[in-house]
Amino acid sequence: MIDTKKLDYVLKRVNKPARYIGDERNSVEKDFNSVDVRFAFGFPDVYEVAMSHLGMHILYNLINDRDDMLCERVFAPWEDMESLMREHNIPLYGLESKEEIINFDVLGFTLQYEMSYTNILNMMDLAKIPFKSVDRDESHPLIVAGGPCAYNPEPLAEIIDLFMIGEGEEIIVEVFELLKDCKMKGLSRAEFLLLASRIQGVYVPSLYEVEYNEDKTIKSFEPSVESVNPIVKKRYISDVEAMYQMDRVIVPFIETVHDRAVLEVFRGCTHGCRFCQAGMIYRPIREKSSELLLKQADDLIASTGYQEVSLSSLSSCDHTEIDKIAVNLMDKYVDEKVAISLPSLRLDSFSIDLLKQIEKVKRTGLTFAPEAGTQRLRDVINKGVNEENFVNAVSSAFENGWSRVKLYFMVGLPTETNEDLDGIKDMSYLVRDLFFNRNKKDIRGNLQVVASASCFVPKPFTPFQWFKQNTADEFYEKLYYTKDQIKEKKIKFQYHDPKLSILEGLVARGDRRVGEVIISAWEKGCKFDGWSEFFQYDKWIEAMEENDISFDFYNFRERSFDEILPWDFIDINVSKAYLQKEYENAIAETVTPDCRRGCNNCGIEDCEMWSVFR
Amino acid sequence: MKLRLKFNKCGNLKFISHLDLIRLFQRSFAMANVPIDYSEGFNPHPRFSIGNPLPLGINSECEYMDLQLREEVIPEEIVDSLNRVLPKNIKILGYSLENLDKNVSRIIEYALYEFTIYDYDKKFDDIDEFNTKISIWLENDEIKITRFRKKKGKKTEIEENIKEYLESVQVVSYEDELKIDAIIRNGAEKYLKPELFFEALNRDLELGIDLNSVYINRVNLFDENMEEII
């Protein structure tokens, strides 16, 4: 255990010390020496961000419900805490027991965002754990990782011992049970890793070898050990009714990003937006029943005292019984001042009506995501929204008293022209006109439109995984062009940093060679790259140059369909042929309908939609 | 009905701010089915108040809050059910149904703090010499501190004489660790932060203590007649 007097001393000098103390309601403190597997769940960002992540809460409770294992949390300390920890020689510790991370059996990281990878290194450094698998031995914790970015594990291949690809509830238990077994039998780490590689969804990078062509593309990617499967199949829970259901969640003392109970209403998404990685990797669609959801809501409210429940999923309004769930919850909890919220809104008046019904205390702002400014480009990206939906939704929002609207767009999408950028202006102006072109007496509130543009980052396992990303200069040119179009005072135009987006693009589609860049960047002081106050673009460029890694190869190059992509060895059930067809449909501006209107044969087996259409 | 509760805030919970403590109680009332009254209006909030916010990083064995309840309750039951849902290191220690006309923050006037310094590098021969030095210090006409005031976002420094804020100061242990007890003003009108008091003592007696290493514990709170609140 770390020196708690020292910790006390340090905590008096940091901002928000409650980030580092544990002890929250529903946190679980077990005797460190009385379990077989001690797991530290690492989230490579600050407490408030980490604690808002639903997946961590699920795995935390699931593991702690077992007598033979424990799960603690460990997050990236903020800069002030980090420097004091280094000054006073306090190693990274588990929030629950205050035990040093190096004494855990397993340290796992959830990979939610590529630009958090330097924080993984920083946390390992604070824990005094060597970065590379080859530099570690049995005395160090096993380093594992999962989460959406693990679908391209290659940039971290030399750092992480074992990746879990897909949904974690089942696989994490299988891996830890095997670890427990191997520990008892006295097997070595290498022996454990080989056995673990047989579990579906497990990827052990050290068991695979990559060869490259002269043009730097991948020549071959094969297991270096004969018995190892060349393809890693993702894991998903086939029966979401029967899976582990969380009945409690840790309640932070300080305010976090999402300070409420979160109810996951379904997994997967049927829209098939072509830029969206989540929409592909989380297939198939699986809804929880309204009965189960209502019970789970009761449990969560009773065990946390939270006064807000959010119905969370990729597009919550798609749940076939969403009215019933929302209205039932509202009626039940109205006296207890529990509010219901819907974080992801479809662009239609149904969603607005529902929102109007359930939100008793009205928020003044609403967010819509048309993603692209013209119908043509929305057809390219398969965002199934037309102007009529948009006009109806926005009008309905204004009629119901909302006055602040935020619109999300992307720039740098395939086939984009200036006309599409003009569309961003046009839609923002349309919102303004819908607000003012009403009877004077109906106009309430003060209109504010925020048009926010992010820079498109092509992601693995999307139809755009082959696409050539825009350069920083191209992004800037488009963003400035759009900004100059918008002259209306009521409309504010915001945009994301293109430099951050091209680095995100580098890591997202990177291969094993990109790992060295991340390590070099950390050595140069990079951390919290997603936070603008810490982001050091120049350091990243230096790191790339030193390792002979270029944007030209990883970002600004259209890949050919027959090129071996670094993540091709992972099978997400959606076929590569389907993704390719979808890319071709995109270029042809052909819309692919929502799966709920008919099966598009993406390759998924056991899809809930099958029973509807077969 | 109204109800006054006494509670503690110990261990790591001393790092929870006053606002976070209010949110914690709000959730705990919901979980423990405490029939707390809500204010009227657009954004109703529960009607309870915690007397005299405790500075961050200070332990307390004695905190008070007043609750406005929308129905009659059995106080023992409220105490029990709250203690079942509160995190370790915060416990309801007692209750009172008396003197509830005046809000508790208007009743509290003095606080007893205990300052502990582990591994103290001794500056005086013994405890008596130390206490004599303190008595002499307390007889000064002026004991100055610098307060920071924020006005319209601007930070300004104000020099202030705290002599009349100090009731008693005494070294109670001078063996393995140094322990000093002090009763200082802690009212709504006259209030002295314990850290500022200790900073002045440390400076004037040249104790050479790193202020971050001082463990501060609020032991008790008193009214204007130096009586306990409950």
JSON list of C-alpha atoms in Angstrom, two decimals, chain A residues 5 7-9 11-14 16-18 21-26 29 98 251-256 259 301-307 335-337 360-362, chain B residues 11-17 20-21 23-24 26-28 30-31 33 38 42-44 56-57 70 84-89 118-119 210-216:
[
{"chain": "A", "resi": 5, "resn": "LYS", "atom": "CA", "xyz": [0.15, 10.16, 5.15]},
{"chain": "A", "resi": 7, "resn": "LEU", "atom": "CA", "xyz": [-1.08, 11.01, 0.05]},
{"chain": "A", "resi": 8, "resn": "ASP", "atom": "CA", "xyz": [-2.93, 13.12, 2.60]},
{"chain": "A", "resi": 9, "resn": "TYR", "atom": "CA", "xyz": [-0.20, 15.74, 2.41]},
{"chain": "A", "resi": 11, "resn": "LEU", "atom": "CA", "xyz": [-4.16, 15.88, -1.56]},
{"chain": "A", "resi": 12, "resn": "LYS", "atom": "CA", "xyz": [-4.27, 19.11, 0.45]},
{"chain": "A", "resi": 13, "resn": "ARG", "atom": "CA", "xyz": [-2.40, 20.79, -2.37]},
{"chain": "A", "resi": 14, "resn": "VAL", "atom": "CA", "xyz": [-4.30, 19.61, -5.44]},
{"chain": "A", "resi": 16, "resn": "LYS", "atom": "CA", "xyz": [-10.43, 18.53, -6.74]},
{"chain": "A", "resi": 17, "resn": "PRO", "atom": "CA", "xyz": [-8.78, 16.05, -4.34]},
{"chain": "A", "resi": 18, "resn": "ALA", "atom": "CA", "xyz": [-11.95, 13.92, -4.39]},
{"chain": "A", "resi": 21, "resn": "ILE", "atom": "CA", "xyz": [-9.77, 9.19, -2.77]},
{"chain": "A", "resi": 22, "resn": "GLY", "atom": "CA", "xyz": [-12.27, 6.46, -3.71]},
{"chain": "A", "resi": 23, "resn": "ASP", "atom": "CA", "xyz": [-14.84, 5.70, -0.95]},
{"chain": "A", "resi": 24, "resn": "GLU", "atom": "CA", "xyz": [-17.84, 6.62, -3.14]},
{"chain": "A", "resi": 25, "resn": "ARG", "atom": "CA", "xyz": [-21.21, 4.98, -2.63]},
{"chain": "A", "resi": 26, "resn": "ASN", "atom": "CA", "xyz": [-21.23, 1.51, -4.26]},
{"chain": "A", "resi": 29, "resn": "GLU", "atom": "CA", "xyz": [-13.24, -2.44, -1.20]},
{"chain": "A", "resi": 98, "resn": "LYS", "atom": "CA", "xyz": [-4.59, 2.45, -2.29]},
{"chain": "A", "resi": 251, "resn": "VAL", "atom": "CA", "xyz": [-21.87, 7.53, -7.35]},
{"chain": "A", "resi": 252, "resn": "PRO", "atom": "CA", "xyz": [-19.06, 10.10, -7.54]},
{"chain": "A", "resi": 253, "resn": "PHE", "atom": "CA", "xyz": [-18.80, 12.82, -4.91]},
{"chain": "A", "resi": 254, "resn": "ILE", "atom": "CA", "xyz": [-17.82, 15.42, -7.46]},
{"chain": "A", "resi": 255, "resn": "GLU", "atom": "CA", "xyz": [-19.78, 16.37, -10.55]},
{"chain": "A", "resi": 256, "resn": "THR", "atom": "CA", "xyz": [-18.83, 14.34, -13.58]},
{"chain": "A", "resi": 259, "resn": "ASP", "atom": "CA", "xyz": [-23.87, 12.90, -13.50]},
{"chain": "A", "resi": 301, "resn": "ILE", "atom": "CA", "xyz": [-32.43, 4.74, -8.69]},
{"chain": "A", "resi": 302, "resn": "ALA", "atom": "CA", "xyz": [-32.81, 2.86, -5.40]},
{"chain": "A", "resi": 303, "resn": "SER", "atom": "CA", "xyz": [-29.11, 2.11, -5.11]},
{"chain": "A", "resi": 304, "resn": "THR", "atom": "CA", "xyz": [-27.75, 5.51, -6.09]},
{"chain": "A", "resi": 305, "resn": "GLY", "atom": "CA", "xyz": [-30.23, 8.21, -5.08]},
{"chain": "A", "resi": 306, "resn": "TYR", "atom": "CA", "xyz": [-29.67, 9.75, -8.51]},
{"chain": "A", "resi": 307, "resn": "GLN", "atom": "CA", "xyz": [-32.42, 12.09, -9.56]},
{"chain": "A", "resi": 335, "resn": "ASP", "atom": "CA", "xyz": [-43.29, 12.61, -7.27]},
{"chain": "A", "resi": 336, "resn": "GLU", "atom": "CA", "xyz": [-39.76, 11.71, -6.34]},
{"chain": "A", "resi": 337, "resn": "LYS", "atom": "CA", "xyz": [-38.34, 14.41, -8.59]},
{"chain": "A", "resi": 360, "resn": "LYS", "atom": "CA", "xyz": [-40.59, 18.40, -17.15]},
{"chain": "A", "resi": 361, "resn": "VAL", "atom": "CA", "xyz": [-37.90, 20.93, -16.46]},
{"chain": "A", "resi": 362, "resn": "LYS", "atom": "CA", "xyz": [-37.07, 22.09, -19.95]},
{"chain": "B", "resi": 11, "resn": "GLY", "atom": "CA", "xyz": [-10.97, 10.26, 6.73]},
{"chain": "B", "resi": 12, "resn": "ASN", "atom": "CA", "xyz": [-10.85, 10.82, 2.99]},
{"chain": "B", "resi": 13, "resn": "LEU", "atom": "CA", "xyz": [-14.25, 12.48, 3.12]},
{"chain": "B", "resi": 14, "resn": "LYS", "atom": "CA", "xyz": [-12.51, 15.61, 4.35]},
{"chain": "B", "resi": 15, "resn": "PHE", "atom": "CA", "xyz": [-11.62, 16.13, 0.70]},
{"chain": "B", "resi": 16, "resn": "ILE", "atom": "CA", "xyz": [-15.27, 16.52, -0.31]},
{"chain": "B", "resi": 17, "resn": "SER", "atom": "CA", "xyz": [-16.26, 20.14, -0.84]},
{"chain": "B", "resi": 20, "resn": "ASP", "atom": "CA", "xyz": [-20.45, 18.07, -3.08]},
{"chain": "B", "resi": 21, "resn": "LEU", "atom": "CA", "xyz": [-21.54, 17.32, 0.48]},
{"chain": "B", "resi": 23, "resn": "ARG", "atom": "CA", "xyz": [-25.34, 16.84, -3.32]},
{"chain": "B", "resi": 24, "resn": "LEU", "atom": "CA", "xyz": [-24.36, 13.74, -1.34]},
{"chain": "B", "resi": 26, "resn": "GLN", "atom": "CA", "xyz": [-29.60, 15.18, -1.44]},
{"chain": "B", "resi": 27, "resn": "ARG", "atom": "CA", "xyz": [-29.05, 11.71, -2.93]},
{"chain": "B", "resi": 28, "resn": "SER", "atom": "CA", "xyz": [-28.94, 10.12, 0.50]},
{"chain": "B", "resi": 30, "resn": "ALA", "atom": "CA", "xyz": [-33.78, 10.14, -1.74]},
{"chain": "B", "resi": 31, "resn": "MET", "atom": "CA", "xyz": [-32.34, 6.70, -0.96]},
{"chain": "B", "resi": 33, "resn": "ASN", "atom": "CA", "xyz": [-36.84, 8.03, 1.92]},
{"chain": "B", "resi": 38, "resn": "TYR", "atom": "CA", "xyz": [-38.97, 21.02, -1.56]},
{"chain": "B", "resi": 42, "resn": "PHE", "atom": "CA", "xyz": [-39.39, 26.44, -11.43]},
{"chain": "B", "resi": 43, "resn": "ASN", "atom": "CA", "xyz": [-36.44, 24.45, -10.16]},
{"chain": "B", "resi": 44, "resn": "PRO", "atom": "CA", "xyz": [-37.41, 22.99, -6.78]},
{"chain": "B", "resi": 56, "resn": "LEU", "atom": "CA", "xyz": [-11.69, 21.39, 2.22]},
{"chain": "B", "resi": 57, "resn": "GLY", "atom": "CA", "xyz": [-9.12, 19.07, 3.77]},
{"chain": "B", "resi": 70, "resn": "ARG", "atom": "CA", "xyz": [-42.99, 17.68, 4.80]},
{"chain": "B", "resi": 84, "resn": "ARG", "atom": "CA", "xyz": [-27.48, 2.89, 6.22]},
{"chain": "B", "resi": 85, "resn": "VAL", "atom": "CA", "xyz": [-26.96, 4.79, 2.97]},
{"chain": "B", "resi": 86, "resn": "LEU", "atom": "CA", "xyz": [-24.23, 7.28, 3.87]},
{"chain": "B", "resi": 87, "resn": "PRO", "atom": "CA", "xyz": [-20.66, 6.40, 2.84]},
{"chain": "B", "resi": 88, "resn": "LYS", "atom": "CA", "xyz": [-18.19, 5.30, 5.47]},
{"chain": "B", "resi": 89, "resn": "ASN", "atom": "CA", "xyz": [-16.63, 8.32, 7.16]},
{"chain": "B", "resi": 118, "resn": "TYR", "atom": "CA", "xyz": [3.48, 14.34, 13.17]},
{"chain": "B", "resi": 119, "resn": "ASP", "atom": "CA", "xyz": [7.30, 14.23, 13.34]},
{"chain": "B", "resi": 210, "resn": "ASP", "atom": "CA", "xyz": [4.98, 23.07, 6.68]},
{"chain": "B", "resi": 211, "resn": "LEU", "atom": "CA", "xyz": [1.31, 24.07, 6.73]},
{"chain": "B", "resi": 212, "resn": "ASN", "atom": "CA", "xyz": [0.35, 21.26, 4.34]},
{"chain": "B", "resi": 213, "resn": "SER", "atom": "CA", "xyz": [1.53, 18.72, 6.87]},
{"chain": "B", "resi": 214, "resn": "VAL", "atom": "CA", "xyz": [-0.84, 19.93, 9.59]},
{"chain": "B", "resi": 215, "resn": "TYR", "atom": "CA", "xyz": [-3.74, 17.61, 10.29]},
{"chain": "B", "resi": 216, "resn": "ILE", "atom": "CA", "xyz": [-6.72, 19.70, 11.36]}
]
